[in-house]
Tab-separated table of C-alpha atoms in Angstrom:
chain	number	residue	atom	x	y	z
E	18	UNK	CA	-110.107	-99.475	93.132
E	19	UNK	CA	-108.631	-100.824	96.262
E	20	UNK	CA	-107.444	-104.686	96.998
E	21	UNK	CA	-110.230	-105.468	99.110
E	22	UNK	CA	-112.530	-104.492	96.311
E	23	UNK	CA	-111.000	-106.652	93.699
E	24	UNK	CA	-112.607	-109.890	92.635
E	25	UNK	CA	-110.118	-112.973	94.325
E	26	UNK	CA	-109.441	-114.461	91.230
E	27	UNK	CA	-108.510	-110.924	89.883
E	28	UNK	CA	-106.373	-110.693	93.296
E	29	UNK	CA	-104.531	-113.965	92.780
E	30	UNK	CA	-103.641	-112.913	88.825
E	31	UNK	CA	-102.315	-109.575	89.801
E	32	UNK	CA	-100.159	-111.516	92.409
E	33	UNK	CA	-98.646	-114.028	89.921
E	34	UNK	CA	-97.995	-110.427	87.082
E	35	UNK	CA	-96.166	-109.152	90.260
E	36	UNK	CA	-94.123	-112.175	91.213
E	37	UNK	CA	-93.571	-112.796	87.525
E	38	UNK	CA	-92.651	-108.756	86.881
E	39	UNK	CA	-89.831	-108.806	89.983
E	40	UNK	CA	-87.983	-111.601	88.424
E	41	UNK	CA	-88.228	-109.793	85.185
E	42	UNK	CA	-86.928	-106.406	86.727
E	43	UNK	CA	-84.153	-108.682	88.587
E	44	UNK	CA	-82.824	-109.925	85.190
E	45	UNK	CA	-83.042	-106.814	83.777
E	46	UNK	CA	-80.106	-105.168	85.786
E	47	UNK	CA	-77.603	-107.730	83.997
E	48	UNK	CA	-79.197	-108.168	80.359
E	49	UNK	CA	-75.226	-109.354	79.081
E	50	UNK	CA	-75.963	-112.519	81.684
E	51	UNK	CA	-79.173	-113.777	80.105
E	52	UNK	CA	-79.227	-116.744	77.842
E	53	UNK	CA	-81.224	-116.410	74.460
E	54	UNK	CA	-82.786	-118.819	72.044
E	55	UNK	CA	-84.738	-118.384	69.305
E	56	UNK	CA	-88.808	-120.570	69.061
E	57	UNK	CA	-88.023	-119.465	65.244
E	58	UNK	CA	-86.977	-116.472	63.133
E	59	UNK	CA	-86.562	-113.190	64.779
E	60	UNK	CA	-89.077	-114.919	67.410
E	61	UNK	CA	-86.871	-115.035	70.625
E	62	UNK	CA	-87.052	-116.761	74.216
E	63	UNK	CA	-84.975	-116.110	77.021
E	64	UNK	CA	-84.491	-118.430	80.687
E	65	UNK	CA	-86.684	-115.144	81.817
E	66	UNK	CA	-89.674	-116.058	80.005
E	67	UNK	CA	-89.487	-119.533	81.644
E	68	UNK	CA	-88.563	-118.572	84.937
E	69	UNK	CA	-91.819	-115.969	84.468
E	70	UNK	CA	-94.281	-118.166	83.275
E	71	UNK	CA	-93.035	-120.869	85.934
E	72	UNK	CA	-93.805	-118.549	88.965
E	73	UNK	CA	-97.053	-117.298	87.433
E	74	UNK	CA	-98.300	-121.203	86.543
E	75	UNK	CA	-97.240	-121.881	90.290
E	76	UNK	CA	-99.279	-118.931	92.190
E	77	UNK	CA	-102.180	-119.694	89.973
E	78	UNK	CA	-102.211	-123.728	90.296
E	79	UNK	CA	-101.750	-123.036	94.228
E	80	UNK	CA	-104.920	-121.303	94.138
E	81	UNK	CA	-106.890	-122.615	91.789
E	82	UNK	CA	-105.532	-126.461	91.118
E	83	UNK	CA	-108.113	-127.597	89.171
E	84	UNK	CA	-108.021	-125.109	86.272
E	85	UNK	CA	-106.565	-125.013	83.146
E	86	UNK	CA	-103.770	-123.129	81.749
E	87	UNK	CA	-102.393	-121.857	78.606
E	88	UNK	CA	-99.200	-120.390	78.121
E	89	UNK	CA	-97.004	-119.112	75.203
E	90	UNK	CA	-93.736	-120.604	76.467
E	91	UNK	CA	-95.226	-124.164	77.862
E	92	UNK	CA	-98.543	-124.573	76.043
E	93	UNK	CA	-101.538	-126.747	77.626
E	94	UNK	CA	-98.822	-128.936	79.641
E	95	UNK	CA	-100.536	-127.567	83.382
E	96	UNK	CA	-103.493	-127.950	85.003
E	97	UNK	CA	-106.852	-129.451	84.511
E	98	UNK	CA	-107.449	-129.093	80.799
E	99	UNK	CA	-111.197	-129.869	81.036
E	100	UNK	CA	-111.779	-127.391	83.245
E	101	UNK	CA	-114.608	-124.189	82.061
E	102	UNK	CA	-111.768	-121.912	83.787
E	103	UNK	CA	-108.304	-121.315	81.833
E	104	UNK	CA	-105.617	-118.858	82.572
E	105	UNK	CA	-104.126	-117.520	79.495
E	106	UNK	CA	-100.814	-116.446	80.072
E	107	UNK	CA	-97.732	-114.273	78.399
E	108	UNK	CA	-94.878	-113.736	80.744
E	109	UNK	CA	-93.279	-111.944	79.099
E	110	UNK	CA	-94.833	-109.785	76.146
E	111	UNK	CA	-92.341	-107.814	74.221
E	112	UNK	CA	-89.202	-110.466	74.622
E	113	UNK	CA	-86.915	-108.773	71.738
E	114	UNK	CA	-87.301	-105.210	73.745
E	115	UNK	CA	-86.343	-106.890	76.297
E	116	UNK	CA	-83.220	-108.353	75.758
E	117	UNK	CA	-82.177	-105.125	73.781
E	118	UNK	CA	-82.793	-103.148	76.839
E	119	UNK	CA	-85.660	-101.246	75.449
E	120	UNK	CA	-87.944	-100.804	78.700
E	121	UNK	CA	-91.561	-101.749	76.697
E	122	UNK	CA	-92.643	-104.973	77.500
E	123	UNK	CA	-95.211	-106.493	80.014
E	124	UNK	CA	-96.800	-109.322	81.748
E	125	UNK	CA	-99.978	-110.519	80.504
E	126	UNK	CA	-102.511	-112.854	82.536
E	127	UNK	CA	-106.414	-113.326	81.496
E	128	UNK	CA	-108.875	-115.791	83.173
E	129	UNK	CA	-111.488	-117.015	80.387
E	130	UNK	CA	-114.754	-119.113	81.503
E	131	UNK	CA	-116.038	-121.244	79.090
E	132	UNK	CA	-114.115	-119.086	76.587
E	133	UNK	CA	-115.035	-115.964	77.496
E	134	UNK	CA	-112.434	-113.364	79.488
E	135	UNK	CA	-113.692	-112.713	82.823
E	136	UNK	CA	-110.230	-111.569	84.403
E	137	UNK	CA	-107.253	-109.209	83.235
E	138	UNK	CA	-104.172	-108.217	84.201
E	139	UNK	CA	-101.358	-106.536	81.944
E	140	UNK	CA	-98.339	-105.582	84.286
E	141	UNK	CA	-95.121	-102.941	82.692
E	142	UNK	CA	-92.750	-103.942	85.652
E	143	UNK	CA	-90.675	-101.194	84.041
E	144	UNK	CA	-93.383	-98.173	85.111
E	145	UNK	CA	-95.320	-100.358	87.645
E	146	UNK	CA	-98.079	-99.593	86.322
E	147	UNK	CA	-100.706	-102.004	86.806
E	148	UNK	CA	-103.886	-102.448	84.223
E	149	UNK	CA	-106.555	-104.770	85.118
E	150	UNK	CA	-109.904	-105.284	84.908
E	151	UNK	CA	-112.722	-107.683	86.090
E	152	UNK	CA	-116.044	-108.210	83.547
E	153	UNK	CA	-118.342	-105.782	84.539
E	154	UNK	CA	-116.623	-103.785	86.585
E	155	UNK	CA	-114.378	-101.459	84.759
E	156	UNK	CA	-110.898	-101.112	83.559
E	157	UNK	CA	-107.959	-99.664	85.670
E	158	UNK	CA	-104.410	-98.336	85.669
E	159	UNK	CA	-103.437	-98.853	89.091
E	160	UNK	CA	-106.341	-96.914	90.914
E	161	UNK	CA	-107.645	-94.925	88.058
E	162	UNK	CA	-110.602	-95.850	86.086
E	163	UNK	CA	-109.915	-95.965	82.372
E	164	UNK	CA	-112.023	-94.459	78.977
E	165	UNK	CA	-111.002	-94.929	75.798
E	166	UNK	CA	-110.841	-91.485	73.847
E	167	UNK	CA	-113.397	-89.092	72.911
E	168	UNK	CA	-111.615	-88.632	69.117
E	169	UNK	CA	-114.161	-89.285	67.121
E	170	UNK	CA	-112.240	-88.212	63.356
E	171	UNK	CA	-110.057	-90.740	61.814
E	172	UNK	CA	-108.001	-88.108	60.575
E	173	UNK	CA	-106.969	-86.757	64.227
E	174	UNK	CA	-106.516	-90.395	65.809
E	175	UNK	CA	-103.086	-92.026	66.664
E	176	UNK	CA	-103.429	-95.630	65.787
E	177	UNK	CA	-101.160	-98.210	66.825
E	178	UNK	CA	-99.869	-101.544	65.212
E	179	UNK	CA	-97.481	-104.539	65.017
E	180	UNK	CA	-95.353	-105.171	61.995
E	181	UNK	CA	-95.099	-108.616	60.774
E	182	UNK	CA	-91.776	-110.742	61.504
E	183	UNK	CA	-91.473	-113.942	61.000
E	184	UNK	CA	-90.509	-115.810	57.730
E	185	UNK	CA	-93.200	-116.025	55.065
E	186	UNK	CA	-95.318	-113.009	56.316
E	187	UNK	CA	-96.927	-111.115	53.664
E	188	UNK	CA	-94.593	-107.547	54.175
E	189	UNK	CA	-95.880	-106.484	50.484
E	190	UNK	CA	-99.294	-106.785	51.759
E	191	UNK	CA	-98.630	-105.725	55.334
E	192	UNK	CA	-96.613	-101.891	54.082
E	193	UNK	CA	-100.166	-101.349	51.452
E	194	UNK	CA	-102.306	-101.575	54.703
E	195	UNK	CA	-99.941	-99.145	56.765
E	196	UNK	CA	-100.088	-97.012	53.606
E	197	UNK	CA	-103.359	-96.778	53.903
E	198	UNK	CA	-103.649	-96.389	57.473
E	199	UNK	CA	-100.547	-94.026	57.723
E	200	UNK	CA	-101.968	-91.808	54.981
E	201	UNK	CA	-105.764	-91.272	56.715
E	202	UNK	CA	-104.726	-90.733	60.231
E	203	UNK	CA	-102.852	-88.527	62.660
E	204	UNK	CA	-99.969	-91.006	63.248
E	205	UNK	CA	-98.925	-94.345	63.470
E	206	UNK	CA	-97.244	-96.223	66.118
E	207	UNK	CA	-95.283	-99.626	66.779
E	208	UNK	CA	-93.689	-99.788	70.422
E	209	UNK	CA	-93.165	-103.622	70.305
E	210	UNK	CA	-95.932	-105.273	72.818
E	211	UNK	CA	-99.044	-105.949	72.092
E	212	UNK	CA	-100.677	-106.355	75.204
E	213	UNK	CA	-99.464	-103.264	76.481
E	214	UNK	CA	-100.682	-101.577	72.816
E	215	UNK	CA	-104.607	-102.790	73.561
E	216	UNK	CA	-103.756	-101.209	77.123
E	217	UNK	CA	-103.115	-97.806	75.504
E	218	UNK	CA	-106.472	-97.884	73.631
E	219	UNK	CA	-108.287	-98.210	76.914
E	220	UNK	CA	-106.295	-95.367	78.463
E	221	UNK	CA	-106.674	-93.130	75.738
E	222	UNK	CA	-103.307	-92.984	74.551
E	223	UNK	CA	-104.088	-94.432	70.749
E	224	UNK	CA	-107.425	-94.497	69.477
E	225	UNK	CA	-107.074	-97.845	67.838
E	226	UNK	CA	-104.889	-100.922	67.319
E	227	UNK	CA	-104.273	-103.146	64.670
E	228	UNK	CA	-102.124	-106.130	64.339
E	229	UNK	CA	-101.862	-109.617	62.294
E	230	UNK	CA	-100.198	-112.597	63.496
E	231	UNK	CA	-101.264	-112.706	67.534
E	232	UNK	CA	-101.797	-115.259	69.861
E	233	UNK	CA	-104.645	-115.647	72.349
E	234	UNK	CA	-102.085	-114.629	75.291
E	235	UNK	CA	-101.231	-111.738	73.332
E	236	UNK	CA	-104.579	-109.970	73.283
E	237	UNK	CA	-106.446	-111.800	75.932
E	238	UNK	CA	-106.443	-109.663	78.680
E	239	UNK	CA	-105.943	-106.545	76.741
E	240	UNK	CA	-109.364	-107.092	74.643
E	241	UNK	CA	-111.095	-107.223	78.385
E	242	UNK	CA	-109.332	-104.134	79.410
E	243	UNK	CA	-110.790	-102.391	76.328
E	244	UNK	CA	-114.028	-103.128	76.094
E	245	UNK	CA	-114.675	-102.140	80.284
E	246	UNK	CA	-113.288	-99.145	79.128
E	247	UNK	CA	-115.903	-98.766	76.578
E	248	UNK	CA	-114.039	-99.479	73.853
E	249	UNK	CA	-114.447	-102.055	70.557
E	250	UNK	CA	-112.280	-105.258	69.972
E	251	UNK	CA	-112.585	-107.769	67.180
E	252	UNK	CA	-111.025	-108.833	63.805
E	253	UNK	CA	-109.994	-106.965	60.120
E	254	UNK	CA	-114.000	-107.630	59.176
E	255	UNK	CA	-115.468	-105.916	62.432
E	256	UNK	CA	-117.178	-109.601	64.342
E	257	UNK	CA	-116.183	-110.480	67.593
E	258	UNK	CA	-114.483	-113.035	66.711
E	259	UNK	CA	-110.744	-112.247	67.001
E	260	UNK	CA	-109.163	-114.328	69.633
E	261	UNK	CA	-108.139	-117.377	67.593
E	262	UNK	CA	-108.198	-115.684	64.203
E	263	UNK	CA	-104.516	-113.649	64.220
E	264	UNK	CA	-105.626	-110.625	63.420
E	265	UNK	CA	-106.567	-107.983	66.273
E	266	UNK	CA	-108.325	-104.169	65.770
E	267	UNK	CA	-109.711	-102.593	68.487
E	268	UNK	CA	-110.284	-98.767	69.101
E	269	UNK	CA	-113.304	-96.511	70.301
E	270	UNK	CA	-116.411	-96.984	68.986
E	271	UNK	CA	-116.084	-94.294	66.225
E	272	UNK	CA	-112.542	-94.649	65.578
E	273	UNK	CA	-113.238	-98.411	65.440
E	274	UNK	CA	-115.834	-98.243	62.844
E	275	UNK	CA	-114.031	-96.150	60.418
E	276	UNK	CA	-111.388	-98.405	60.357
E	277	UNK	CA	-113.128	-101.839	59.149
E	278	UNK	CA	-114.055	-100.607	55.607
E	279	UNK	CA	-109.897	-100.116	55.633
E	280	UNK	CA	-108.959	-102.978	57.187
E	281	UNK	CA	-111.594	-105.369	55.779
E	282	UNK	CA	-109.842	-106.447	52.149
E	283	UNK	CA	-106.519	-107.043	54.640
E	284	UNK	CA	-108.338	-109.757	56.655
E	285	UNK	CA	-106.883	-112.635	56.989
E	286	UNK	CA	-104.703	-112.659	54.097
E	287	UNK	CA	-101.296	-110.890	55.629
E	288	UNK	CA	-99.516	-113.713	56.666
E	289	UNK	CA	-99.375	-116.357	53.276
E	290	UNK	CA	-98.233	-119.231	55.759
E	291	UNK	CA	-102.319	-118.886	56.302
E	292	UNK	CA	-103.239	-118.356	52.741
E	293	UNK	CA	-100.378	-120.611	51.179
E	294	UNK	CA	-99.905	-118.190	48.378
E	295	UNK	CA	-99.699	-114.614	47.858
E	296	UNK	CA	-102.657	-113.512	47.620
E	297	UNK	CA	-103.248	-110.821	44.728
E	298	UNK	CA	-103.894	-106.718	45.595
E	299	UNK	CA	-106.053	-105.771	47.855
E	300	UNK	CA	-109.577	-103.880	46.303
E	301	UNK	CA	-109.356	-100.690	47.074
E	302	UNK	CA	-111.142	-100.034	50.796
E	303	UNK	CA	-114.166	-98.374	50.764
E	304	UNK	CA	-114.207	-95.234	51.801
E	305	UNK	CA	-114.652	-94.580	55.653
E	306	UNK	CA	-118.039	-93.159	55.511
E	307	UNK	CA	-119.186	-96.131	54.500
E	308	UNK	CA	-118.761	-98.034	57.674
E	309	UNK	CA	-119.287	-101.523	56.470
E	310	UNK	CA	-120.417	-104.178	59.394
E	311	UNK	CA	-119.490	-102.342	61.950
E	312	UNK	CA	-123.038	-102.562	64.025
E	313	UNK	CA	-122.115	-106.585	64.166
E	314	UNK	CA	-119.152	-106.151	66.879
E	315	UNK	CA	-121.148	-104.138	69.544
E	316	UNK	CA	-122.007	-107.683	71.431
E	317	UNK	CA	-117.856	-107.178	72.067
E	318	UNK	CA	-118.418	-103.813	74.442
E	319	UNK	CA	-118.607	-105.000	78.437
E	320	UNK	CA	-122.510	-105.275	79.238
E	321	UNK	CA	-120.786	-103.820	82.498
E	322	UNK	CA	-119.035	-100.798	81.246
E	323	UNK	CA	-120.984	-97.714	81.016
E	324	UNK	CA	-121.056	-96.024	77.432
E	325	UNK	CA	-118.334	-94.410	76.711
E	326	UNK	CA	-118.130	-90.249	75.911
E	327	UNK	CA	-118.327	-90.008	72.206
């Protein structure tokens, strides 16, 4: 999809993921250079992730001063916070693969209206490979239209995920889900970024994510991405209603549905800073066939995105 056929608002987020990716590629040529702090346990920030979000908050608020923002690093402190329109922003997904040199990380802008993501943009300044999409109109890598997979067989589908990190998760709980995911699929995956992760579903590249623990500027752009490319994106239970929960799956439609029934008795209940207590064993999941709920999250596919090849 060329420029000129790009929504504005779409144009002025990929602008800001492009500013914001240059400075990251800039600091990446002298990692030893860049100062580190840590938000909390193994949860790290670097002067790159400010400097980011800074140039991305400034091309936006030149634009469009009277919206609101929301960013990992700086919170609600910009913009008009009563405003229907709010950028959600991560500037720098993937922070500790950064600063180890590991080249999987990304930029991550969405523009929600009255809650719901209109815009996206997920930028690996690494690969410059741009993914965006605008609601209705499809989902692209740079000038390619996207489709999630045809798989339709849990048992062939490569399924990516996020381990837990930070102190207090549930990592009893957390290894009997990946037990159960590991031992009923074709492979399991855990690069390090979310946003880029949601971005694979909708290129085809896993058939389904899954992750506990997020934040609304980790998977709001990517959920956008996915469902104009025909996929599914919601929480452990199978509603639409993932953004503020912490808990992310999202895959094609089949792939999608057989994984509820095994993610259902994990919702909610990984991280015990959410539960205050450990919660007991999970019930055993039903089996796939079974397919509990998942009719309830097709709402979450683009009313713009044509269906996708299953």
């Amino acid at each position: 999809m060329s420029s000129a056929a790009l929504h504005p608002m779409l144009n002025v987020a990929i602008k800001a993921a492009r500013a914001a990716g240059a400075i990251i590629n800039r600091a990446s040529l002298d990692l030893d250079i860049i100062k580190v702090g840590a938000k909390a346990y193994n949860d790290f920030v670097t002067e790159v992730d400010h400097a980011a979000e800074a140039v991305i908050i400034k091309t936006l608020l030149e634009a469009y001063p009277q919206h609101a923002i929301l960013a990992e690093e700086s919170g609600k402190e910009h913009g008009n916070q009563k405003s229907d329109y709010q950028w959600i922003i991560d500037p720098l997904d993937g922070t500790t693969n950064f600063i180890h040199g590991l080249p999987i990380y990304a930029v991550s802008i969405a523009l929600a209206h009255r809650g719901q993501v209109q815009q996206a943009v997920v930028y690996d300044p690494t690969r410059n490979d741009l993914f965006h999409a605008s609601k209705g109109r499809g989902a692209y890598l740079n000038d390619r239209r996207l489709r999630v997979s045809r798989r339709t067989r849990l048992s062939d589908a490569l399924v990516g995920t996020g381990f837990p990190f930070r102190r207090g998760d549930n990592f009893k709980r957390y290894l009997k889900l990946f037990e159960d995911v590991m031992q009923q699929t074709a492979g399991v995956r855990r690069p390090g970024a979310a946003s880029l992760d949601l971005c694979y579903v909708a290129a085809g590249y896993y058939d389904a994510f899954f992750e506990t623990g997020l934040s609304p500027w980790d998977v709001a752009a990517g959920s956008l991405i996915i469902t104009e490319a025909g996929g599914l994106v919601g929480n452990f239970t199978g509603e639409s209603d993932f953004l503020h929960q912490r808990e992310v799956l999202a895959g094609t439609p089949k792939i999608y549905a057989q994984l509820v029934p095994l993610l259902q008795p994990y919702s909610r209940v990984i991280n015990t800073e959410e539960t205050g207590e450990a919660p007991e064993a999970a019930p055993a999941p039903a089996p796939a066939a079974a397919q509990p709920k998942s009719r309830r999250i097709t709402s979450t596919r683009s009313a713009g995105a044509e269906d996708a090849p299953f």
